[in-house]
Every structure is written in structure tokens, then in C-alpha cells.
Amino acid sequence: EIFRACGAIKWAGSSIGVYEGQFDDDEQYKVIEAQEGERPFIVVNFSGTLQAPMSYHGVTGAKHDITQTMFVVQVVHTDPRMTRRVMDQINSKLIGFVPKGCGEVVAGLYASPGKINALGTPTRYSAVQSYSYYVNSNAIC
């Protein structure tokens, strides 16, 4: 569901590519080369689950306690202003979004000032934001 929310972001009338996992510099460059007109692309990277604060622990035992899941969204493009604009769209779609069986998506514990990668041509800029949501162990988001 989170991929669908990110996939709903539009660039020049069409959806932006959404990828999962981490990309090294060579992979990022290949993805950018494949994009028509060097459109931005989005990378989503999920963490494992974290123990929720004690106030969220129930009497059902560790197997059924609420956990917290975090994920990071990175927008990559050749224009730093465009990365910020796309990230603003993602924030408006994801913050408050409720995946099935989960709590609301909220801004995570940190935000990055972004990155610049000038190892290839064109130079790539990225905006990075973390998010989190709560989930019961028996629900799949």
C-alpha cells in the first residue's frame, strides 16, 4: 500500500518509478539513464520491526504486542529543487496515510538534508525522509 501511495506521485503527467531497497551509485546511474528525460525516481527502504514504547504493550504477550516499523523514502533527480518538490508531494500523501491493519504513517525520527553525488554525469541530488507506523504482529501492512 505504501508503494501505491508513492506510485501515485506524478511527474509531467505520468507516475514516477518506485523501487525498493538500497541502490549503489552504479545502479542509480543506470536507473536515471533509463528514465525518459531524466525523470526523478523514488527508492523505498523498509527496516525490520522495533519494539513499541511500553505504553503500547498489552497483556497478550510479546507475540501479539504492537511493534513499530520504519521506512525511508529517497527521491533522486538531477535538480535539487525537483527532489524537494517530489518529496513534498510524498509527505502530503504518506503522512496520515493508514495502511490496512496498521496505524497512521508519521514522520520518522530523523530527516536528512539530502545528498549530492557528482561521481557521474549528470550530478544526482536526493531528498531523504524517514517515516514510521505501528502494526500488530498478526497484521500485514
PDB file of C-alpha atoms in Angstrom:
ATOM      1  CA  GLU A   1       0.000   0.000   0.000  1.00  0.00           C
ATOM      2  CA  ILE A   2       2.864   2.373   0.721  1.00  0.00           C
ATOM      3  CA  PHE A   3       4.273   1.693  -2.755  1.00  0.00           C
ATOM      4  CA  ARG A   4       0.886   2.551  -4.280  1.00  0.00           C
ATOM      5  CA  ALA A   5       0.819   5.817  -2.328  1.00  0.00           C
ATOM      6  CA  CYS A   6       4.333   6.669  -3.568  1.00  0.00           C
ATOM      7  CA  GLY A   7       3.452   5.478  -7.075  1.00  0.00           C
ATOM      8  CA  ALA A   8       0.591   7.980  -7.155  1.00  0.00           C
ATOM      9  CA  ILE A   9       3.133  10.816  -7.328  1.00  0.00           C
ATOM     10  CA  LYS A  10       3.080  12.340 -10.801  1.00  0.00           C
ATOM     11  CA  TRP A  11       5.816  13.935 -12.894  1.00  0.00           C
ATOM     12  CA  ALA A  12       4.831  15.639 -16.147  1.00  0.00           C
ATOM     13  CA  GLY A  13       1.548  13.715 -16.184  1.00  0.00           C
ATOM     14  CA  SER A  14       2.939  10.224 -15.584  1.00  0.00           C
ATOM     15  CA  SER A  15       3.781   8.202 -12.491  1.00  0.00           C
ATOM     16  CA  ILE A  16       7.285   8.225 -11.071  1.00  0.00           C
ATOM     17  CA  GLY A  17       9.147   4.918 -10.808  1.00  0.00           C
ATOM     18  CA  VAL A  18       9.242   3.466  -7.285  1.00  0.00           C
ATOM     19  CA  TYR A  19      11.947   0.951  -6.336  1.00  0.00           C
ATOM     20  CA  GLU A  20      12.553  -0.997  -3.143  1.00  0.00           C
ATOM     21  CA  GLY A  21      15.904  -1.457  -1.425  1.00  0.00           C
ATOM     22  CA  GLN A  22      19.209   0.322  -1.482  1.00  0.00           C
ATOM     23  CA  PHE A  23      20.919   1.458  -4.674  1.00  0.00           C
ATOM     24  CA  ASP A  24      24.636   1.943  -5.063  1.00  0.00           C
ATOM     25  CA  ASP A  25      25.944   4.702  -7.318  1.00  0.00           C
ATOM     26  CA  ASP A  26      26.225   2.491 -10.429  1.00  0.00           C
ATOM     27  CA  GLU A  27      22.663   1.211 -10.062  1.00  0.00           C
ATOM     28  CA  GLN A  28      21.306   4.726  -9.501  1.00  0.00           C
ATOM     29  CA  TYR A  29      23.032   5.943 -12.652  1.00  0.00           C
ATOM     30  CA  LYS A  30      21.565   3.064 -14.698  1.00  0.00           C
ATOM     31  CA  VAL A  31      18.080   3.844 -13.372  1.00  0.00           C
ATOM     32  CA  ILE A  32      18.492   7.523 -14.247  1.00  0.00           C
ATOM     33  CA  GLU A  33      19.715   6.647 -17.751  1.00  0.00           C
ATOM     34  CA  ALA A  34      16.602   4.509 -18.267  1.00  0.00           C
ATOM     35  CA  GLN A  35      14.255   7.323 -17.302  1.00  0.00           C
ATOM     36  CA  GLU A  36      12.913   9.340 -20.217  1.00  0.00           C
ATOM     37  CA  GLY A  37      14.011  12.947 -19.874  1.00  0.00           C
ATOM     38  CA  GLU A  38      15.817  12.045 -16.666  1.00  0.00           C
ATOM     39  CA  ARG A  39      12.664  11.915 -14.578  1.00  0.00           C
ATOM     40  CA  PRO A  40      13.092  11.587 -10.822  1.00  0.00           C
ATOM     41  CA  PHE A  41      12.697   8.208  -9.176  1.00  0.00           C
ATOM     42  CA  ILE A  42      11.769   7.083  -5.666  1.00  0.00           C
ATOM     43  CA  VAL A  43      13.514   4.448  -3.554  1.00  0.00           C
ATOM     44  CA  VAL A  44      11.728   2.990  -0.502  1.00  0.00           C
ATOM     45  CA  ASN A  45      13.717   1.001   2.041  1.00  0.00           C
ATOM     46  CA  PHE A  46      11.945  -0.773   4.932  1.00  0.00           C
ATOM     47  CA  SER A  47      13.573  -1.596   8.258  1.00  0.00           C
ATOM     48  CA  GLY A  48      12.726  -4.512  10.489  1.00  0.00           C
ATOM     49  CA  THR A  49      10.303  -4.065  13.341  1.00  0.00           C
ATOM     50  CA  LEU A  50      11.143  -2.169  16.504  1.00  0.00           C
ATOM     51  CA  GLN A  51       9.740  -2.595  19.967  1.00  0.00           C
ATOM     52  CA  ALA A  52       6.973  -0.073  20.537  1.00  0.00           C
ATOM     53  CA  PRO A  53       7.043   2.165  23.635  1.00  0.00           C
ATOM     54  CA  MET A  54       5.987   0.405  26.852  1.00  0.00           C
ATOM     55  CA  SER A  55       2.654   2.236  26.885  1.00  0.00           C
ATOM     56  CA  TYR A  56       1.684   0.279  23.751  1.00  0.00           C
ATOM     57  CA  HIS A  57       2.435  -3.133  25.253  1.00  0.00           C
ATOM     58  CA  GLY A  58      -0.651  -5.197  26.032  1.00  0.00           C
ATOM     59  CA  VAL A  59      -1.427  -8.183  28.189  1.00  0.00           C
ATOM     60  CA  THR A  60      -1.484 -10.567  25.229  1.00  0.00           C
ATOM     61  CA  GLY A  61       2.230 -11.341  25.361  1.00  0.00           C
ATOM     62  CA  ALA A  62       5.214 -10.492  23.210  1.00  0.00           C
ATOM     63  CA  LYS A  63       3.927 -12.408  20.180  1.00  0.00           C
ATOM     64  CA  HIS A  64       0.893 -10.127  19.847  1.00  0.00           C
ATOM     65  CA  ASP A  65       2.248  -6.826  21.130  1.00  0.00           C
ATOM     66  CA  ILE A  66       2.266  -3.812  18.867  1.00  0.00           C
ATOM     67  CA  THR A  67       5.541  -3.140  17.050  1.00  0.00           C
ATOM     68  CA  GLN A  68       6.822  -0.153  15.153  1.00  0.00           C
ATOM     69  CA  THR A  69       8.022  -0.331  11.564  1.00  0.00           C
ATOM     70  CA  MET A  70      10.176   2.330   9.963  1.00  0.00           C
ATOM     71  CA  PHE A  71      10.947   3.026   6.335  1.00  0.00           C
ATOM     72  CA  VAL A  72      12.978   5.595   4.440  1.00  0.00           C
ATOM     73  CA  VAL A  73      11.969   7.280   1.207  1.00  0.00           C
ATOM     74  CA  GLN A  74      14.629   8.754  -1.042  1.00  0.00           C
ATOM     75  CA  VAL A  75      13.900  10.878  -4.127  1.00  0.00           C
ATOM     76  CA  VAL A  76      16.696  11.097  -6.709  1.00  0.00           C
ATOM     77  CA  HIS A  77      16.900  13.586  -9.561  1.00  0.00           C
ATOM     78  CA  THR A  78      19.373  15.824 -11.356  1.00  0.00           C
ATOM     79  CA  ASP A  79      17.771  19.025  -9.991  1.00  0.00           C
ATOM     80  CA  PRO A  80      17.825  19.612  -6.202  1.00  0.00           C
ATOM     81  CA  ARG A  81      14.645  21.716  -6.288  1.00  0.00           C
ATOM     82  CA  MET A  82      12.770  18.949  -8.082  1.00  0.00           C
ATOM     83  CA  THR A  83      13.797  16.413  -5.442  1.00  0.00           C
ATOM     84  CA  ARG A  84      12.338  18.696  -2.768  1.00  0.00           C
ATOM     85  CA  ARG A  85       9.101  19.208  -4.733  1.00  0.00           C
ATOM     86  CA  VAL A  86       8.622  15.478  -5.193  1.00  0.00           C
ATOM     87  CA  MET A  87       9.405  14.864  -1.508  1.00  0.00           C
ATOM     88  CA  ASP A  88       6.782  17.460  -0.563  1.00  0.00           C
ATOM     89  CA  GLN A  89       4.230  15.512  -2.624  1.00  0.00           C
ATOM     90  CA  ILE A  90       5.260  12.277  -0.912  1.00  0.00           C
ATOM     91  CA  ASN A  91       4.896  13.888   2.530  1.00  0.00           C
ATOM     92  CA  SER A  92       1.384  15.038   1.682  1.00  0.00           C
ATOM     93  CA  LYS A  93       0.440  11.509   0.509  1.00  0.00           C
ATOM     94  CA  LEU A  94       2.120   9.497   3.288  1.00  0.00           C
ATOM     95  CA  ILE A  95       1.724  11.497   6.499  1.00  0.00           C
ATOM     96  CA  GLY A  96      -1.607  10.416   7.957  1.00  0.00           C
ATOM     97  CA  PHE A  97      -1.957   7.501   5.478  1.00  0.00           C
ATOM     98  CA  VAL A  98      -3.292   4.363   7.205  1.00  0.00           C
ATOM     99  CA  PRO A  99      -2.111   1.065   5.674  1.00  0.00           C
ATOM    100  CA  LYS A 100      -4.548  -1.837   6.177  1.00  0.00           C
ATOM    101  CA  GLY A 101      -4.326  -3.189   9.726  1.00  0.00           C
ATOM    102  CA  CYS A 102      -1.800  -0.547  10.801  1.00  0.00           C
ATOM    103  CA  GLY A 103      -1.626   2.837  12.469  1.00  0.00           C
ATOM    104  CA  GLU A 104      -1.095   6.128  10.689  1.00  0.00           C
ATOM    105  CA  VAL A 105       2.161   6.843   8.915  1.00  0.00           C
ATOM    106  CA  VAL A 106       4.024   9.649  10.708  1.00  0.00           C
ATOM    107  CA  ALA A 107       7.307  11.435  10.058  1.00  0.00           C
ATOM    108  CA  GLY A 108      10.139   9.336  11.458  1.00  0.00           C
ATOM    109  CA  LEU A 109      12.832  10.045  13.976  1.00  0.00           C
ATOM    110  CA  TYR A 110      15.120  11.859  11.555  1.00  0.00           C
ATOM    111  CA  ALA A 111      15.234  13.706   8.275  1.00  0.00           C
ATOM    112  CA  SER A 112      18.334  14.003   6.169  1.00  0.00           C
ATOM    113  CA  PRO A 113      19.442  17.216   4.492  1.00  0.00           C
ATOM    114  CA  GLY A 114      19.849  15.127   1.342  1.00  0.00           C
ATOM    115  CA  LYS A 115      22.862  14.005  -0.625  1.00  0.00           C
ATOM    116  CA  ILE A 116      24.794  15.061  -3.685  1.00  0.00           C
ATOM    117  CA  ASN A 117      26.501  12.511  -5.911  1.00  0.00           C
ATOM    118  CA  ALA A 118      28.813  14.007  -8.510  1.00  0.00           C
ATOM    119  CA  LEU A 119      30.629  10.774  -9.410  1.00  0.00           C
ATOM    120  CA  GLY A 120      28.881  10.552 -12.767  1.00  0.00           C
ATOM    121  CA  THR A 121      27.195  12.818 -15.227  1.00  0.00           C
ATOM    122  CA  PRO A 122      24.678  14.169 -14.553  1.00  0.00           C
ATOM    123  CA  THR A 123      25.115  15.048 -10.888  1.00  0.00           C
ATOM    124  CA  ARG A 124      22.379  13.442  -8.801  1.00  0.00           C
ATOM    125  CA  TYR A 125      20.661  15.020  -5.806  1.00  0.00           C
ATOM    126  CA  SER A 126      18.467  13.256  -3.317  1.00  0.00           C
ATOM    127  CA  ALA A 127      15.973  14.184  -0.637  1.00  0.00           C
ATOM    128  CA  VAL A 128      15.627  11.686   2.212  1.00  0.00           C
ATOM    129  CA  GLN A 129      12.839  11.298   4.785  1.00  0.00           C
ATOM    130  CA  SER A 130      12.102   8.562   7.305  1.00  0.00           C
ATOM    131  CA  TYR A 131       8.600   7.502   8.355  1.00  0.00           C
ATOM    132  CA  SER A 132       7.133   5.065  10.866  1.00  0.00           C
ATOM    133  CA  TYR A 133       3.859   3.356  11.732  1.00  0.00           C
ATOM    134  CA  TYR A 134       2.604   0.891  14.340  1.00  0.00           C
ATOM    135  CA  VAL A 135       1.414  -2.587  13.481  1.00  0.00           C
ATOM    136  CA  ASN A 136       0.087  -5.607  15.348  1.00  0.00           C
ATOM    137  CA  SER A 137       2.216  -8.693  14.807  1.00  0.00           C
ATOM    138  CA  ASN A 138      -0.758 -10.512  13.261  1.00  0.00           C
ATOM    139  CA  ALA A 139      -1.442  -7.789  10.665  1.00  0.00           C
ATOM    140  CA  ILE A 140       0.405  -7.360   7.404  1.00  0.00           C
ATOM    141  CA  CYS A 141       0.745  -3.826   6.019  1.00  0.00           C
TER     142      CYS A 141
END
